[in-house]
């Protein structure tokens, strides 16, 4: 039962920690404002009338039952992962509901509300010229790698890691938007459909996309590592130019020299070498627990 009611009697006071569950009714939430928009829908800051707490509500207009099934599978993937692991590194999903209005299907996903996404934080730091310290970047990396390791342990690969898909709640960096996520059991080097955002895509995916391919044999976990490396490079440099400078390169020595040019003034060689490992253009077998 996902309804979390914890009644603790302390000095005759009842502490109510009621949370909505997977059977929530979208009509029980008041829309406050739109806070995001993606390819598949809009996200609103919503207030639950039950307790006046705020949540994020994603609303998608779907055309048919096949689209409903696909989105329900992706939502359940995250929901079940969270119930199994109680991970703090993935944005909490309470459940999903679908309502048919006229000939359209309104699909709602109820999530915890984040303060901002990582891209907005990076943009804010660029505007104020406030670079991350090396300690801050290590802490962000530690949090995210811990979550990636848990996802890999549960055979889940995200396939679209980028700063917009990492949300921040109370200084915890949480992965969200599992719309392209996939269960990958056994050997991770398999034939997969090409998914992701071009700027953050691993080289093998980027080249295949430019060659007009729809599928490629690759290590999907290593592709997630590369994408996270690109996110960290953006955070460390506060400029997209650093990403474009290495986007199409295949020579790791050249990539390393460019990273040193951007980073060595503010960060140690140890940090640079971590990024070099994450941005390795080849895709050997990789296990998060072994490497990080």
CSV table of N, CA and C in Angstrom, one decimal, residues 49-152:
chain,number,residue,atom,x,y,z
A,49,UNK,N,-5.5,19.0,-2.7
A,49,UNK,CA,-6.5,19.6,-1.8
A,49,UNK,C,-6.5,18.9,-0.5
A,50,UNK,N,-6.0,17.7,-0.4
A,50,UNK,CA,-6.1,16.9,0.9
A,50,UNK,C,-5.2,17.6,1.9
A,51,UNK,N,-4.0,18.1,1.5
A,51,UNK,CA,-3.1,18.6,2.6
A,51,UNK,C,-2.4,19.9,2.2
A,52,UNK,N,-2.8,20.4,1.0
A,52,UNK,CA,-2.2,21.7,0.5
A,52,UNK,C,-0.7,21.6,0.2
A,53,UNK,N,-0.2,20.4,0.1
A,53,UNK,CA,1.2,20.3,-0.3
A,53,UNK,C,1.3,20.3,-1.8
A,54,UNK,N,2.5,20.7,-2.3
A,54,UNK,CA,2.7,20.9,-3.7
A,54,UNK,C,3.4,19.7,-4.3
A,55,UNK,N,3.0,19.4,-5.5
A,55,UNK,CA,3.6,18.2,-6.3
A,55,UNK,C,3.7,18.7,-7.7
A,56,UNK,N,4.5,17.8,-8.5
A,56,UNK,CA,4.6,18.1,-9.9
A,56,UNK,C,3.7,17.1,-10.6
A,57,UNK,N,2.9,17.6,-11.6
A,57,UNK,CA,1.9,16.8,-12.3
A,57,UNK,C,2.3,16.9,-13.8
A,58,UNK,N,2.6,15.8,-14.4
A,58,UNK,CA,2.9,15.8,-15.8
A,58,UNK,C,1.6,15.4,-16.5
A,59,UNK,N,1.3,16.1,-17.6
A,59,UNK,CA,0.1,15.8,-18.3
A,59,UNK,C,0.4,15.6,-19.8
A,60,UNK,N,0.0,14.5,-20.3
A,60,UNK,CA,0.2,14.2,-21.7
A,60,UNK,C,-1.1,13.9,-22.4
A,61,UNK,N,-1.2,14.4,-23.7
A,61,UNK,CA,-2.4,14.1,-24.5
A,61,UNK,C,-2.0,12.9,-25.4
A,62,UNK,N,-2.6,11.8,-25.2
A,62,UNK,CA,-2.3,10.6,-26.0
A,62,UNK,C,-3.4,10.2,-26.9
A,63,UNK,N,-3.0,9.6,-28.0
A,63,UNK,CA,-3.9,9.3,-29.1
A,63,UNK,C,-4.7,8.0,-29.0
A,64,UNK,N,-4.0,7.0,-28.5
A,64,UNK,CA,-4.6,5.7,-28.5
A,64,UNK,C,-4.1,4.8,-27.3
A,65,UNK,N,-4.7,3.6,-27.2
A,65,UNK,CA,-4.4,2.8,-26.1
A,65,UNK,C,-3.0,2.2,-26.1
A,66,UNK,N,-2.4,2.1,-27.3
A,66,UNK,CA,-1.0,1.7,-27.4
A,66,UNK,C,0.0,2.7,-26.7
A,67,UNK,N,-0.3,4.0,-26.9
A,67,UNK,CA,0.5,5.1,-26.3
A,67,UNK,C,0.3,5.0,-24.8
A,68,UNK,N,-0.9,4.8,-24.4
A,68,UNK,CA,-1.2,4.7,-22.9
A,68,UNK,C,-0.4,3.5,-22.3
A,69,UNK,N,-0.4,2.4,-23.0
A,69,UNK,CA,0.3,1.2,-22.5
A,69,UNK,C,1.8,1.5,-22.4
A,70,UNK,N,2.4,2.1,-23.4
A,70,UNK,CA,3.8,2.4,-23.4
A,70,UNK,C,4.1,3.3,-22.3
A,71,UNK,N,3.4,4.4,-22.1
A,71,UNK,CA,3.7,5.3,-21.0
A,71,UNK,C,3.4,4.7,-19.6
A,72,UNK,N,2.4,3.8,-19.5
A,72,UNK,CA,2.2,3.2,-18.2
A,72,UNK,C,3.3,2.2,-17.9
A,73,UNK,N,3.9,1.6,-18.9
A,73,UNK,CA,5.1,0.7,-18.7
A,73,UNK,C,6.2,1.5,-18.1
A,74,UNK,N,6.5,2.6,-18.8
A,74,UNK,CA,7.7,3.4,-18.4
A,74,UNK,C,7.5,4.0,-17.0
A,75,UNK,N,6.2,4.4,-16.6
A,75,UNK,CA,6.0,5.0,-15.3
A,75,UNK,C,6.1,3.9,-14.3
A,76,UNK,N,5.5,2.7,-14.6
A,76,UNK,CA,5.6,1.6,-13.6
A,76,UNK,C,7.0,1.1,-13.4
A,77,UNK,N,7.9,1.2,-14.4
A,77,UNK,CA,9.3,0.9,-14.3
A,77,UNK,C,9.9,1.6,-13.2
A,78,UNK,N,9.7,2.9,-13.2
A,78,UNK,CA,10.3,3.8,-12.1
A,78,UNK,C,9.6,3.6,-10.8
A,79,UNK,N,8.3,3.5,-10.8
A,79,UNK,CA,7.5,3.4,-9.6
A,79,UNK,C,7.9,2.1,-8.9
A,80,UNK,N,8.0,1.0,-9.6
A,80,UNK,CA,8.4,-0.3,-9.0
A,80,UNK,C,9.9,-0.3,-8.5
A,81,UNK,N,10.8,0.4,-9.3
A,81,UNK,CA,12.2,0.5,-8.8
A,81,UNK,C,12.2,1.3,-7.5
A,82,UNK,N,11.5,2.3,-7.3
A,82,UNK,CA,11.5,3.1,-6.1
A,82,UNK,C,10.9,2.3,-4.9
A,83,UNK,N,9.8,1.6,-5.2
A,83,UNK,CA,9.3,0.7,-4.1
A,83,UNK,C,10.3,-0.4,-3.7
A,84,UNK,N,11.0,-0.9,-4.6
A,84,UNK,CA,12.0,-2.0,-4.3
A,84,UNK,C,13.2,-1.5,-3.6
A,85,UNK,N,13.7,-0.3,-4.0
A,85,UNK,CA,15.0,0.2,-3.5
A,85,UNK,C,14.9,1.3,-2.6
A,86,UNK,N,13.8,2.1,-2.6
A,86,UNK,CA,13.7,3.3,-1.7
A,86,UNK,C,14.8,4.3,-2.0
A,87,UNK,N,15.2,4.3,-3.3
A,87,UNK,CA,16.3,5.2,-3.7
A,87,UNK,C,15.9,6.7,-3.6
A,88,UNK,N,16.8,7.5,-3.1
A,88,UNK,CA,16.6,8.9,-3.0
A,88,UNK,C,17.1,9.6,-4.3
A,89,UNK,N,17.8,8.9,-5.2
A,89,UNK,CA,18.4,9.5,-6.3
A,89,UNK,C,17.6,9.5,-7.6
A,90,UNK,N,16.4,9.1,-7.5
A,90,UNK,CA,15.4,9.1,-8.6
A,90,UNK,C,14.2,9.9,-8.2
A,91,UNK,N,13.7,10.8,-9.0
A,91,UNK,CA,12.6,11.6,-8.6
A,91,UNK,C,11.4,10.7,-8.3
A,92,UNK,N,10.8,11.0,-7.2
A,92,UNK,CA,9.7,10.1,-6.7
A,92,UNK,C,8.5,10.2,-7.6
A,93,UNK,N,7.9,9.0,-8.1
A,93,UNK,CA,6.7,9.0,-8.8
A,93,UNK,C,5.7,8.3,-7.9
A,94,UNK,N,4.5,8.9,-7.7
A,94,UNK,CA,3.5,8.3,-6.9
A,94,UNK,C,2.6,7.4,-7.7
A,95,UNK,N,2.5,7.7,-9.0
A,95,UNK,CA,1.6,6.8,-9.9
A,95,UNK,C,1.2,7.6,-11.1
A,96,UNK,N,0.3,6.9,-11.9
A,96,UNK,CA,-0.2,7.5,-13.1
A,96,UNK,C,-1.7,7.2,-13.2
A,97,UNK,N,-2.4,8.1,-13.9
A,97,UNK,CA,-3.8,7.9,-14.2
A,97,UNK,C,-4.1,8.4,-15.6
A,98,UNK,N,-5.2,7.8,-16.2
A,98,UNK,CA,-5.6,8.2,-17.5
A,98,UNK,C,-7.1,8.5,-17.5
A,99,UNK,N,-7.4,9.6,-18.1
A,99,UNK,CA,-8.9,10.0,-18.2
A,99,UNK,C,-9.2,10.3,-19.7
A,100,UNK,N,-10.2,9.7,-20.2
A,100,UNK,CA,-10.6,9.9,-21.6
A,100,UNK,C,-11.6,11.1,-21.6
A,101,UNK,N,-11.2,12.1,-22.4
A,101,UNK,CA,-12.1,13.3,-22.5
A,101,UNK,C,-12.3,13.5,-24.0
A,102,UNK,N,-13.6,13.4,-24.4
A,102,UNK,CA,-14.0,13.3,-25.8
A,102,UNK,C,-13.2,12.2,-26.5
A,103,UNK,N,-12.4,12.5,-27.5
A,103,UNK,CA,-11.6,11.5,-28.2
A,103,UNK,C,-10.2,11.4,-27.8
A,104,UNK,N,-9.8,12.2,-26.8
A,104,UNK,CA,-8.4,12.3,-26.4
A,104,UNK,C,-8.3,11.6,-25.0
A,105,UNK,N,-7.0,11.0,-24.8
A,105,UNK,CA,-6.7,10.4,-23.5
A,105,UNK,C,-5.7,11.4,-22.8
A,106,UNK,N,-6.2,11.8,-21.6
A,106,UNK,CA,-5.3,12.7,-20.8
A,106,UNK,C,-4.6,11.7,-19.8
A,107,UNK,N,-3.2,11.7,-19.9
A,107,UNK,CA,-2.4,10.8,-19.1
A,107,UNK,C,-1.7,11.6,-18.1
A,108,UNK,N,-1.8,11.4,-16.8
A,108,UNK,CA,-1.3,12.2,-15.7
A,108,UNK,C,-0.2,11.3,-15.0
A,109,UNK,N,0.9,11.9,-14.7
A,109,UNK,CA,1.9,11.3,-13.8
A,109,UNK,C,2.2,12.3,-12.7
A,110,UNK,N,2.0,11.8,-11.4
A,110,UNK,CA,2.2,12.6,-10.2
A,110,UNK,C,3.6,12.3,-9.6
A,111,UNK,N,4.3,13.4,-9.4
A,111,UNK,CA,5.7,13.3,-9.0
A,111,UNK,C,6.0,14.2,-7.8
A,112,UNK,N,7.1,14.0,-7.1
A,112,UNK,CA,7.5,15.0,-6.1
A,112,UNK,C,8.0,16.3,-6.9
A,113,UNK,N,7.9,17.4,-6.2
A,113,UNK,CA,8.2,18.7,-6.8
A,113,UNK,C,9.7,19.0,-6.6
A,114,UNK,N,10.4,19.3,-7.6
A,114,UNK,CA,11.8,19.7,-7.5
A,114,UNK,C,11.9,21.2,-7.4
A,115,UNK,N,13.1,21.7,-7.0
A,115,UNK,CA,13.3,23.1,-6.9
A,115,UNK,C,13.7,23.7,-8.3
A,116,UNK,N,14.5,22.9,-9.0
A,116,UNK,CA,15.0,23.3,-10.3
A,116,UNK,C,15.7,22.1,-10.9
A,117,UNK,N,16.0,22.2,-12.2
A,117,UNK,CA,16.8,21.2,-12.9
A,117,UNK,C,18.2,21.7,-12.9
A,118,UNK,N,19.1,20.7,-13.2
A,118,UNK,CA,20.6,21.0,-13.2
A,118,UNK,C,21.0,22.0,-14.2
A,119,UNK,N,20.3,22.0,-15.4
A,119,UNK,CA,20.7,23.0,-16.4
A,119,UNK,C,20.4,24.4,-16.0
A,120,UNK,N,19.2,24.6,-15.3
A,120,UNK,CA,18.9,25.9,-14.8
A,120,UNK,C,19.9,26.4,-13.7
A,121,UNK,N,20.4,25.4,-12.9
A,121,UNK,CA,21.4,25.8,-11.9
A,121,UNK,C,22.7,26.2,-12.6
A,122,UNK,N,23.1,25.4,-13.6
A,122,UNK,CA,24.3,25.7,-14.3
A,122,UNK,C,24.2,27.1,-15.0
A,123,UNK,N,23.1,27.4,-15.6
A,123,UNK,CA,22.9,28.7,-16.2
A,123,UNK,C,23.0,29.8,-15.2
A,124,UNK,N,22.4,29.6,-14.0
A,124,UNK,CA,22.4,30.6,-13.0
A,124,UNK,C,23.9,30.8,-12.5
A,125,UNK,N,24.6,29.8,-12.4
A,125,UNK,CA,26.1,29.9,-12.0
A,125,UNK,C,26.9,30.6,-13.1
A,126,UNK,N,26.5,30.4,-14.3
A,126,UNK,CA,27.2,31.1,-15.4
A,126,UNK,C,27.0,32.6,-15.4
A,127,UNK,N,25.7,32.9,-15.1
A,127,UNK,CA,25.3,34.3,-15.1
A,127,UNK,C,26.0,35.1,-13.9
A,128,UNK,N,26.1,34.4,-12.8
A,128,UNK,CA,26.8,35.0,-11.6
A,128,UNK,C,28.3,34.7,-11.6
A,129,UNK,N,28.8,34.0,-12.6
A,129,UNK,CA,30.2,33.6,-12.6
A,129,UNK,C,30.7,32.9,-11.4
A,130,UNK,N,29.8,32.0,-10.9
A,130,UNK,CA,30.1,31.3,-9.7
A,130,UNK,C,30.4,29.8,-10.0
A,131,UNK,N,31.7,29.5,-10.2
A,131,UNK,CA,32.0,28.2,-10.6
A,131,UNK,C,31.9,27.2,-9.5
A,132,UNK,N,31.5,25.9,-9.9
A,132,UNK,CA,31.5,24.9,-8.8
A,132,UNK,C,32.9,24.6,-8.3
A,133,UNK,N,33.0,24.4,-7.0
A,133,UNK,CA,34.3,23.9,-6.5
A,133,UNK,C,34.5,22.5,-6.9
A,134,UNK,N,35.7,22.0,-6.8
A,134,UNK,CA,36.0,20.6,-7.1
A,134,UNK,C,35.2,19.7,-6.1
A,135,UNK,N,35.1,20.1,-4.9
A,135,UNK,CA,34.4,19.3,-3.9
A,135,UNK,C,32.9,19.2,-4.2
A,136,UNK,N,32.3,20.3,-4.7
A,136,UNK,CA,30.9,20.3,-5.1
A,136,UNK,C,30.7,19.3,-6.2
A,137,UNK,N,31.6,19.3,-7.2
A,137,UNK,CA,31.5,18.4,-8.4
A,137,UNK,C,31.7,17.0,-8.0
A,138,UNK,N,32.6,16.7,-7.0
A,138,UNK,CA,32.8,15.4,-6.5
A,138,UNK,C,31.5,14.9,-5.8
A,139,UNK,N,30.9,15.7,-5.1
A,139,UNK,CA,29.7,15.3,-4.3
A,139,UNK,C,28.5,15.1,-5.3
A,140,UNK,N,28.4,15.9,-6.3
A,140,UNK,CA,27.3,15.7,-7.3
A,140,UNK,C,27.6,14.3,-8.0
A,141,UNK,N,28.9,14.1,-8.4
A,141,UNK,CA,29.2,12.9,-9.1
A,141,UNK,C,28.9,11.7,-8.2
A,142,UNK,N,29.3,11.8,-6.9
A,142,UNK,CA,29.1,10.7,-6.0
A,142,UNK,C,27.6,10.3,-5.9
A,143,UNK,N,26.8,11.3,-5.8
A,143,UNK,CA,25.3,11.1,-5.7
A,143,UNK,C,24.8,10.4,-6.9
A,144,UNK,N,25.2,10.9,-8.1
A,144,UNK,CA,24.6,10.4,-9.3
A,144,UNK,C,25.1,9.0,-9.7
A,145,UNK,N,26.4,8.8,-9.4
A,145,UNK,CA,27.0,7.4,-9.7
A,145,UNK,C,26.4,6.4,-8.8
A,146,UNK,N,26.1,6.8,-7.5
A,146,UNK,CA,25.5,5.8,-6.6
A,146,UNK,C,24.1,5.4,-7.2
A,147,UNK,N,23.4,6.4,-7.7
A,147,UNK,CA,22.1,6.1,-8.3
A,147,UNK,C,22.2,5.2,-9.6
A,148,UNK,N,23.2,5.6,-10.4
A,148,UNK,CA,23.4,4.8,-11.6
A,148,UNK,C,23.8,3.3,-11.3
A,149,UNK,N,24.6,3.2,-10.2
A,149,UNK,CA,24.9,1.8,-9.8
A,149,UNK,C,23.7,1.0,-9.4
A,150,UNK,N,22.8,1.7,-8.7
A,150,UNK,CA,21.6,1.0,-8.3
A,150,UNK,C,20.7,0.7,-9.5
A,151,UNK,N,20.6,1.6,-10.4
A,151,UNK,CA,19.8,1.3,-11.6
A,151,UNK,C,20.4,0.2,-12.4
A,152,UNK,N,21.7,0.1,-12.5
A,152,UNK,CA,22.4,-1.0,-13.3
A,152,UNK,C,22.2,-2.3,-12.5
